[in-house]
């Protein structure tokens, strides 16, 4: 019997496990994948996560594995190449964020949870959860785990059998499918992270410690058109050819680059806010709510949502439902507007007429880029 079982060992799950273990809880983590494993994610971590990394004892490790400071935000759209200063985070946070490779970062976080005292079962998939007196009985294929509290931190993109996981839905042309690849020898300034806008999708590119990462979302109907137009190459390269044809800035940035490793793909990506408490199970990370990847806040939001939940649980409220209500209020106050702003930015980036209008405004008022970065939470204390 554990005080808490955390389902998922990504940034949200590992953070929750480490913090609860530091608070004296007995904690188990069930992670279905073997680490290290990559994820479809740009890897940017906002500077406002620095105090959390410090509390976890990971500041020095993060500094060694992260790429250069990202001091400028940009917009690559058509022939436009606009840049502006990234908003600076307030003290005691460092002024600017940095990007990491997820295969390194996630493994580091989960190992830290283990070092804090959490028991890690890996690979292990929880397929059923039953309530019992004093907690829950959680079933894997061959094992069972009992816990007083269950936290679902399994992400939001992969369907599964649990009530907290999404159901497999019918495909829609408007579905966003996510792709990611690493490149070496790109001509991207070290301190720049631009939003890449193109018809039917959007993306971002950022330098890590070893080259740069291009991550993007494309509508299913646009992906189909790309594959029809470029039938002899794989899906990721077909989308990249479409982007390069529409966006000269990205074409120039990657013109002399070479892809390092395969394309990763997942989806559909359906950002938004979901229930925070289902059948007695607490939900955190992207499984609870996520912004559009256009604003590059996925890792930070996941980790910070885990902090909110842990603070609530450790405070020992009178009931789990009361704890869930308090946690949801904190989450919505912190991230609600950010989710809405990200949807506006994403929908603008995918529509040529809207991005053209935005680009004209930003040419006249470059500080608008900095302002939009602030809306996305880049400097939220």
Short mmCIF file of C-alpha atoms in Angstrom, two decimals:
data_model
loop_
_atom_site.label_atom_id
_atom_site.label_comp_id
_atom_site.label_asym_id
_atom_site.label_seq_id
_atom_site.Cartn_x
_atom_site.Cartn_y
_atom_site.Cartn_z
CA UNK A 1 0.00 0.00 0.00
CA UNK A 2 1.43 3.34 -1.09
CA UNK A 3 0.24 6.77 -0.11
CA UNK A 4 0.15 7.68 -3.82
CA UNK A 5 0.42 5.94 -7.19
CA UNK A 6 1.41 8.21 -10.07
CA UNK A 7 0.49 6.89 -13.51
CA UNK A 8 3.04 8.29 -15.96
CA UNK A 9 6.69 9.17 -15.43
CA UNK A 10 6.95 12.22 -17.70
CA UNK A 11 7.57 15.77 -16.41
CA UNK A 12 4.27 16.04 -14.51
CA UNK A 13 4.36 12.53 -13.06
CA UNK A 14 8.03 12.58 -12.07
CA UNK A 15 7.66 16.04 -10.51
CA UNK A 16 4.62 14.95 -8.48
CA UNK A 17 6.37 11.77 -7.34
CA UNK A 18 9.53 13.60 -6.28
CA UNK A 19 7.68 16.33 -4.37
CA UNK A 20 5.38 13.93 -2.54
CA UNK A 21 8.32 11.70 -1.66
CA UNK A 22 10.20 14.74 -0.35
CA UNK A 23 7.14 15.49 1.80
CA UNK A 24 7.36 12.04 3.38
CA UNK A 25 4.75 10.17 1.33
CA UNK A 26 5.32 6.65 0.09
CA UNK A 27 5.02 6.94 -3.69
CA UNK A 28 4.97 4.55 -6.64
CA UNK A 29 5.31 5.55 -10.30
CA UNK A 30 4.00 3.37 -13.13
CA UNK A 31 5.57 4.36 -16.46
CA UNK A 32 4.65 2.34 -19.56
CA UNK A 33 7.79 3.16 -21.60
CA UNK A 34 11.44 2.36 -21.15
CA UNK A 35 13.69 5.40 -20.74
CA UNK A 36 15.39 7.14 -22.36
CA UNK A 37 12.67 7.85 -24.90
CA UNK A 38 12.04 10.91 -27.02
CA UNK A 39 8.73 12.79 -27.23
CA UNK A 40 7.11 15.03 -29.83
CA UNK A 41 7.93 18.27 -28.03
CA UNK A 42 10.17 21.24 -28.73
CA UNK A 43 11.80 20.93 -25.31
CA UNK A 44 11.70 24.60 -24.27
CA UNK A 45 11.57 25.23 -20.53
CA UNK A 46 10.61 28.70 -19.32
CA UNK A 47 12.88 30.38 -16.75
CA UNK A 48 10.04 30.43 -14.23
CA UNK A 49 10.60 26.69 -13.73
CA UNK A 50 14.05 27.38 -12.25
CA UNK A 51 12.90 27.53 -8.59
CA UNK A 52 11.22 24.14 -9.02
CA UNK A 53 14.37 22.63 -10.52
CA UNK A 54 16.29 24.08 -7.57
CA UNK A 55 13.88 22.47 -5.09
CA UNK A 56 14.32 19.14 -6.87
CA UNK A 57 18.10 19.49 -6.77
CA UNK A 58 18.39 19.52 -10.56
CA UNK A 59 19.63 23.03 -11.37
CA UNK A 60 23.18 21.99 -12.17
CA UNK A 61 22.14 18.94 -14.17
CA UNK A 62 19.71 21.03 -16.20
CA UNK A 63 22.39 23.66 -16.87
CA UNK A 64 24.72 20.98 -18.26
CA UNK A 65 22.18 19.42 -20.62
CA UNK A 66 20.31 22.52 -21.86
CA UNK A 67 21.02 24.58 -24.94
CA UNK A 68 21.80 28.31 -25.09
CA UNK A 69 19.65 30.99 -23.47
CA UNK A 70 16.71 31.97 -25.65
CA UNK A 71 16.79 35.76 -25.59
CA UNK A 72 14.66 36.50 -28.66
CA UNK A 73 11.27 35.43 -29.92
CA UNK A 74 10.53 35.48 -33.64
CA UNK A 75 8.01 34.96 -36.41
CA UNK A 76 8.87 33.14 -39.64
CA UNK A 77 5.97 33.52 -42.10
CA UNK A 78 6.29 33.67 -45.87
CA UNK A 79 9.27 35.94 -46.52
CA UNK A 80 8.93 37.63 -43.11
CA UNK A 81 11.63 37.17 -40.47
CA UNK A 82 10.62 39.23 -37.47
CA UNK A 83 12.39 39.14 -34.11
CA UNK A 84 11.97 40.87 -30.75
CA UNK A 85 13.31 40.51 -27.24
CA UNK A 86 11.93 37.67 -25.17
CA UNK A 87 10.32 39.04 -21.97
CA UNK A 88 12.60 38.68 -18.97
CA UNK A 89 11.45 36.62 -16.02
CA UNK A 90 11.50 38.27 -12.59
CA UNK A 91 14.09 37.45 -9.93
CA UNK A 92 14.96 35.01 -8.46
CA UNK A 93 14.38 33.23 -11.78
CA UNK A 94 17.04 33.48 -14.48
CA UNK A 95 16.11 36.02 -17.13
CA UNK A 96 15.70 33.55 -20.00
CA UNK A 97 14.67 29.99 -20.71
CA UNK A 98 16.53 27.19 -22.49
CA UNK A 99 15.64 24.08 -24.46
CA UNK A 100 16.53 20.46 -23.72
CA UNK A 101 16.19 17.11 -25.42
CA UNK A 102 13.28 15.25 -23.88
CA UNK A 103 15.02 11.89 -23.81
CA UNK A 104 17.61 13.38 -21.43
CA UNK A 105 15.32 15.64 -19.42
CA UNK A 106 12.59 13.09 -18.70
CA UNK A 107 15.10 10.44 -17.66
CA UNK A 108 16.75 12.94 -15.31
CA UNK A 109 13.42 13.85 -13.66
CA UNK A 110 12.31 10.27 -13.18
CA UNK A 111 15.68 9.29 -11.73
CA UNK A 112 15.36 12.19 -9.31
CA UNK A 113 11.95 10.92 -8.19
CA UNK A 114 13.56 7.55 -7.52
CA UNK A 115 16.39 9.21 -5.57
CA UNK A 116 13.81 11.06 -3.45
CA UNK A 117 12.35 7.71 -2.41
CA UNK A 118 9.69 6.93 -5.03
CA UNK A 119 9.37 3.32 -6.20
CA UNK A 120 9.46 3.26 -10.02
CA UNK A 121 7.81 0.44 -11.97
CA UNK A 122 9.03 0.64 -15.55
CA UNK A 123 7.80 -0.45 -18.01
CA UNK A 124 4.36 -0.96 -16.45
CA UNK A 125 0.95 0.00 -17.83
CA UNK A 126 -2.01 0.40 -15.47
CA UNK A 127 -5.08 -0.91 -17.30
CA UNK A 128 -7.77 -0.82 -14.60
CA UNK A 129 -8.46 1.04 -11.36
CA UNK A 130 -10.94 -0.16 -8.75
CA UNK A 131 -12.02 1.63 -5.61
CA UNK A 132 -11.67 -0.25 -2.35
CA UNK A 133 -11.86 0.61 1.30
CA UNK A 134 -9.22 3.23 2.09
CA UNK A 135 -8.01 3.74 -1.47
CA UNK A 136 -7.61 2.01 -4.83
CA UNK A 137 -6.50 -1.28 -6.29
CA UNK A 138 -4.72 -0.68 -9.60
CA UNK A 139 -4.20 -3.49 -12.09
CA UNK A 140 -1.40 -3.98 -14.60
CA UNK A 141 -1.33 -7.07 -16.78
CA UNK A 142 0.48 -9.22 -14.22
CA UNK A 143 0.80 -6.99 -11.15
CA UNK A 144 -1.36 -5.05 -8.72
CA UNK A 145 -0.59 -1.88 -6.80
CA UNK A 146 -2.61 -0.46 -3.90
CA UNK A 147 -2.61 3.26 -3.12
CA UNK A 148 -4.55 5.71 -0.99
CA UNK A 149 -4.38 8.37 -3.73
CA UNK A 150 -4.05 7.88 -7.51
CA UNK A 151 -2.68 10.61 -9.78
CA UNK A 152 -3.12 10.34 -13.54
CA UNK A 153 -0.16 12.01 -15.29
CA UNK A 154 -0.20 9.95 -18.48
CA UNK A 155 -0.51 12.77 -20.99
CA UNK A 156 -3.45 13.49 -23.25
CA UNK A 157 -2.59 12.23 -26.70
CA UNK A 158 -2.65 8.42 -26.44
CA UNK A 159 -6.03 6.68 -26.00
CA UNK A 160 -6.26 4.06 -23.27
CA UNK A 161 -8.59 2.00 -21.07
CA UNK A 162 -8.61 4.29 -18.02
CA UNK A 163 -11.41 6.78 -17.40
CA UNK A 164 -8.80 9.56 -17.35
CA UNK A 165 -7.46 8.67 -20.80
CA UNK A 166 -8.97 9.92 -24.08
CA UNK A 167 -11.18 7.68 -26.18
CA UNK A 168 -10.30 6.92 -29.78
CA UNK A 169 -12.34 9.39 -31.83
CA UNK A 170 -13.27 9.47 -35.51
CA UNK A 171 -10.69 11.22 -37.68
CA UNK A 172 -11.47 14.80 -38.68
CA UNK A 173 -9.82 16.98 -41.30
CA UNK A 174 -9.23 19.64 -38.64
CA UNK A 175 -7.31 17.25 -36.35
CA UNK A 176 -3.81 18.48 -35.54
CA UNK A 177 -1.06 15.89 -35.98
CA UNK A 178 2.31 16.58 -34.41
CA UNK A 179 5.77 15.94 -35.91
CA UNK A 180 9.27 16.50 -34.61
CA UNK A 181 12.85 16.04 -35.83
CA UNK A 182 16.35 17.05 -34.75
CA UNK A 183 18.71 18.82 -37.15
CA UNK A 184 22.41 19.60 -37.09
CA UNK A 185 24.27 22.45 -38.81
CA UNK A 186 21.17 24.65 -39.09
CA UNK A 187 21.56 28.38 -39.66
CA UNK A 188 19.36 29.38 -36.72
CA UNK A 189 20.77 32.06 -34.39
CA UNK A 190 21.57 30.46 -31.05
CA UNK A 191 19.37 32.80 -28.99
CA UNK A 192 16.27 32.80 -31.25
CA UNK A 193 13.05 30.76 -30.98
CA UNK A 194 10.65 31.68 -33.81
CA UNK A 195 7.07 30.62 -34.37
CA UNK A 196 6.88 29.17 -37.89
CA UNK A 197 3.53 29.90 -39.57
CA UNK A 198 2.41 28.09 -42.69
CA UNK A 199 -0.91 27.24 -44.38
CA UNK A 200 -2.65 24.51 -42.44
CA UNK A 201 -0.30 24.40 -39.49
CA UNK A 202 2.37 25.98 -37.32
CA UNK A 203 5.66 25.01 -35.76
CA UNK A 204 8.65 26.17 -33.79
CA UNK A 205 12.39 25.70 -33.99
CA UNK A 206 14.87 26.09 -31.15
CA UNK A 207 18.49 25.25 -30.40
CA UNK A 208 19.27 22.55 -27.85
CA UNK A 209 22.68 21.36 -26.69
CA UNK A 210 23.26 19.40 -29.91
CA UNK A 211 21.73 21.07 -32.94
CA UNK A 212 18.14 22.26 -33.10
CA UNK A 213 14.67 20.78 -32.78
CA UNK A 214 11.85 21.46 -35.22
CA UNK A 215 8.41 20.60 -33.87
CA UNK A 216 5.20 21.29 -35.74
CA UNK A 217 1.47 20.68 -35.86
CA UNK A 218 -0.35 20.21 -39.16
CA UNK A 219 -4.02 19.69 -39.93
CA UNK A 220 -4.91 16.19 -41.06
CA UNK A 221 -6.36 17.46 -44.36
CA UNK A 222 -3.20 19.47 -45.06
CA UNK A 223 -1.04 16.42 -44.27
CA UNK A 224 -3.06 14.44 -46.78
CA UNK A 225 -2.47 17.15 -49.39
CA UNK A 226 1.27 17.19 -48.63
CA UNK A 227 1.57 13.44 -49.02
CA UNK A 228 -0.30 13.61 -52.31
CA UNK A 229 1.98 16.38 -53.55
CA UNK A 230 5.18 14.62 -52.41
CA UNK A 231 4.30 10.91 -52.72
CA UNK A 232 7.83 9.49 -52.75
CA UNK A 233 9.03 10.80 -49.38
CA UNK A 234 7.96 10.10 -45.82
CA UNK A 235 5.24 12.13 -44.13
CA UNK A 236 7.52 14.38 -42.07
CA UNK A 237 9.65 15.30 -45.06
CA UNK A 238 6.51 15.98 -47.11
CA UNK A 239 5.27 18.46 -44.49
CA UNK A 240 8.74 20.03 -44.28
CA UNK A 241 8.76 20.48 -48.07
CA UNK A 242 5.37 22.20 -47.81
CA UNK A 243 6.66 24.53 -45.08
CA UNK A 244 9.87 25.32 -46.98
CA UNK A 245 7.85 26.18 -50.06
CA UNK A 246 5.68 28.58 -48.04
CA UNK A 247 8.28 30.02 -45.65
CA UNK A 248 11.62 31.19 -47.01
CA UNK A 249 12.96 31.94 -43.51
CA UNK A 250 12.68 28.31 -42.43
CA UNK A 251 13.98 27.15 -45.81
CA UNK A 252 17.10 29.25 -45.30
CA UNK A 253 17.52 28.16 -41.68
CA UNK A 254 17.47 24.47 -42.61
CA UNK A 255 18.96 24.75 -46.10
CA UNK A 256 22.36 23.39 -45.10
CA UNK A 257 21.16 21.30 -42.16
CA UNK A 258 20.99 17.51 -41.92
CA UNK A 259 18.35 15.59 -40.06
CA UNK A 260 19.73 13.59 -37.12
CA UNK A 261 17.46 10.63 -36.49
CA UNK A 262 13.92 9.81 -37.61
CA UNK A 263 10.79 11.90 -37.62
CA UNK A 264 8.57 11.36 -34.59
CA UNK A 265 4.82 11.73 -34.97
CA UNK A 266 1.78 11.59 -32.72
CA UNK A 267 -1.73 12.93 -32.44
CA UNK A 268 -4.29 14.08 -32.80
CA UNK A 269 -3.40 17.00 -30.53
CA UNK A 270 -6.49 18.45 -28.92
CA UNK A 271 -5.50 21.21 -26.50
CA UNK A 272 -7.93 22.43 -23.88
CA UNK A 273 -9.01 21.97 -20.28
CA UNK A 274 -10.32 18.59 -19.09
CA UNK A 275 -11.68 17.27 -15.78
CA UNK A 276 -9.24 17.45 -12.87
CA UNK A 277 -10.88 14.69 -10.82
CA UNK A 278 -12.45 11.56 -12.34
CA UNK A 279 -13.85 8.66 -10.31
CA UNK A 280 -11.71 9.69 -7.35
CA UNK A 281 -8.50 9.97 -9.40
CA UNK A 282 -6.60 13.27 -9.55
CA UNK A 283 -5.49 14.38 -13.02
CA UNK A 284 -2.43 16.52 -13.69
CA UNK A 285 -0.09 17.56 -16.49
CA UNK A 286 -1.39 17.53 -20.06
CA UNK A 287 -4.05 15.03 -19.05
CA UNK A 288 -5.73 17.83 -17.05
CA UNK A 289 -5.18 20.70 -19.47
CA UNK A 290 -2.76 21.92 -22.10
CA UNK A 291 -2.16 24.92 -24.29
CA UNK A 292 -1.51 24.77 -28.02
CA UNK A 293 2.12 23.83 -28.66
CA UNK A 294 2.42 27.14 -30.55
CA UNK A 295 3.43 28.86 -27.30
CA UNK A 296 6.04 26.25 -26.24
CA UNK A 297 4.79 25.96 -22.65
CA UNK A 298 3.98 22.25 -22.45
CA UNK A 299 6.76 21.13 -20.10
CA UNK A 300 6.47 24.11 -17.77
CA UNK A 301 2.69 23.86 -17.47
CA UNK A 302 2.90 20.12 -16.80
CA UNK A 303 5.48 20.48 -14.04
CA UNK A 304 3.82 23.49 -12.42
CA UNK A 305 0.41 21.80 -12.43
CA UNK A 306 2.00 18.93 -10.52
CA UNK A 307 3.32 21.43 -7.97
CA UNK A 308 -0.19 22.84 -7.47
CA UNK A 309 -1.65 19.39 -6.94
CA UNK A 310 1.08 18.32 -4.50
CA UNK A 311 0.72 21.47 -2.43
CA UNK A 312 -3.00 20.77 -2.14
CA UNK A 313 -2.55 17.10 -1.22
CA UNK A 314 0.18 17.72 1.35
CA UNK A 315 -2.03 20.35 3.03
CA UNK A 316 -4.35 17.42 3.85
CA UNK A 317 -7.80 18.87 3.07
CA UNK A 318 -10.91 17.33 4.59
CA UNK A 319 -11.78 15.31 1.48
CA UNK A 320 -10.32 14.40 -1.92
CA UNK A 321 -13.16 16.24 -3.65
CA UNK A 322 -12.32 19.36 -1.68
CA UNK A 323 -8.68 18.97 -2.67
CA UNK A 324 -9.64 18.58 -6.32
CA UNK A 325 -11.76 21.74 -6.21
CA UNK A 326 -8.92 23.75 -4.67
CA UNK A 327 -6.43 22.37 -7.18
CA UNK A 328 -8.70 23.19 -10.13
CA UNK A 329 -9.18 26.76 -8.93
CA UNK A 330 -5.41 27.25 -8.70
CA UNK A 331 -4.88 25.72 -12.13
CA UNK A 332 -7.50 27.87 -13.85
CA UNK A 333 -6.23 31.04 -12.20
CA UNK A 334 -2.70 30.25 -13.34
CA UNK A 335 -3.24 28.77 -16.80
CA UNK A 336 -6.79 29.48 -17.97
CA UNK A 337 -5.98 32.64 -19.90
CA UNK A 338 -2.80 31.06 -21.28
CA UNK A 339 -4.81 28.23 -22.87
CA UNK A 340 -7.17 30.74 -24.49
CA UNK A 341 -4.32 32.92 -25.77
CA UNK A 342 -2.53 29.90 -27.22
CA UNK A 343 -5.63 28.92 -29.19
CA UNK A 344 -5.84 32.42 -30.68
CA UNK A 345 -2.15 32.36 -31.64
CA UNK A 346 -2.42 28.88 -33.17
CA UNK A 347 -5.53 29.64 -35.21
CA UNK A 348 -3.94 32.85 -36.51
CA UNK A 349 -0.73 31.05 -37.52
CA UNK A 350 -2.60 28.46 -39.62
CA UNK A 351 -4.52 31.01 -41.73
CA UNK A 352 -2.54 32.86 -44.42
CA UNK A 353 -4.73 35.98 -44.36
CA UNK A 354 -4.57 36.21 -40.55
CA UNK A 355 -0.82 35.72 -40.35
CA UNK A 356 -0.29 38.27 -43.14
CA UNK A 357 -2.31 40.84 -41.19
CA UNK A 358 -0.43 39.99 -37.98
CA UNK A 359 2.91 40.25 -39.74
CA UNK A 360 2.07 43.75 -41.01
CA UNK A 361 1.13 44.87 -37.50
CA UNK A 362 4.30 43.41 -36.01
CA UNK A 363 6.48 45.12 -38.60
CA UNK A 364 5.06 48.44 -37.42
CA UNK A 365 5.11 47.53 -33.73
CA UNK A 366 7.84 44.91 -33.12
CA UNK A 367 7.09 44.92 -29.39
CA UNK A 368 3.88 43.03 -30.21
CA UNK A 369 6.02 39.89 -30.48
CA UNK A 370 7.31 40.44 -26.96
CA UNK A 371 3.76 41.11 -25.78
CA UNK A 372 2.47 37.84 -27.27
CA UNK A 373 5.34 36.00 -25.57
CA UNK A 374 4.20 37.54 -22.28
CA UNK A 375 0.63 36.37 -22.94
CA UNK A 376 1.95 32.84 -23.34
CA UNK A 377 3.41 32.94 -19.82
CA UNK A 378 7.11 33.20 -20.63
CA UNK A 379 7.70 35.58 -17.72
CA UNK A 380 4.86 34.65 -15.36
CA UNK A 381 6.33 34.45 -11.86
#
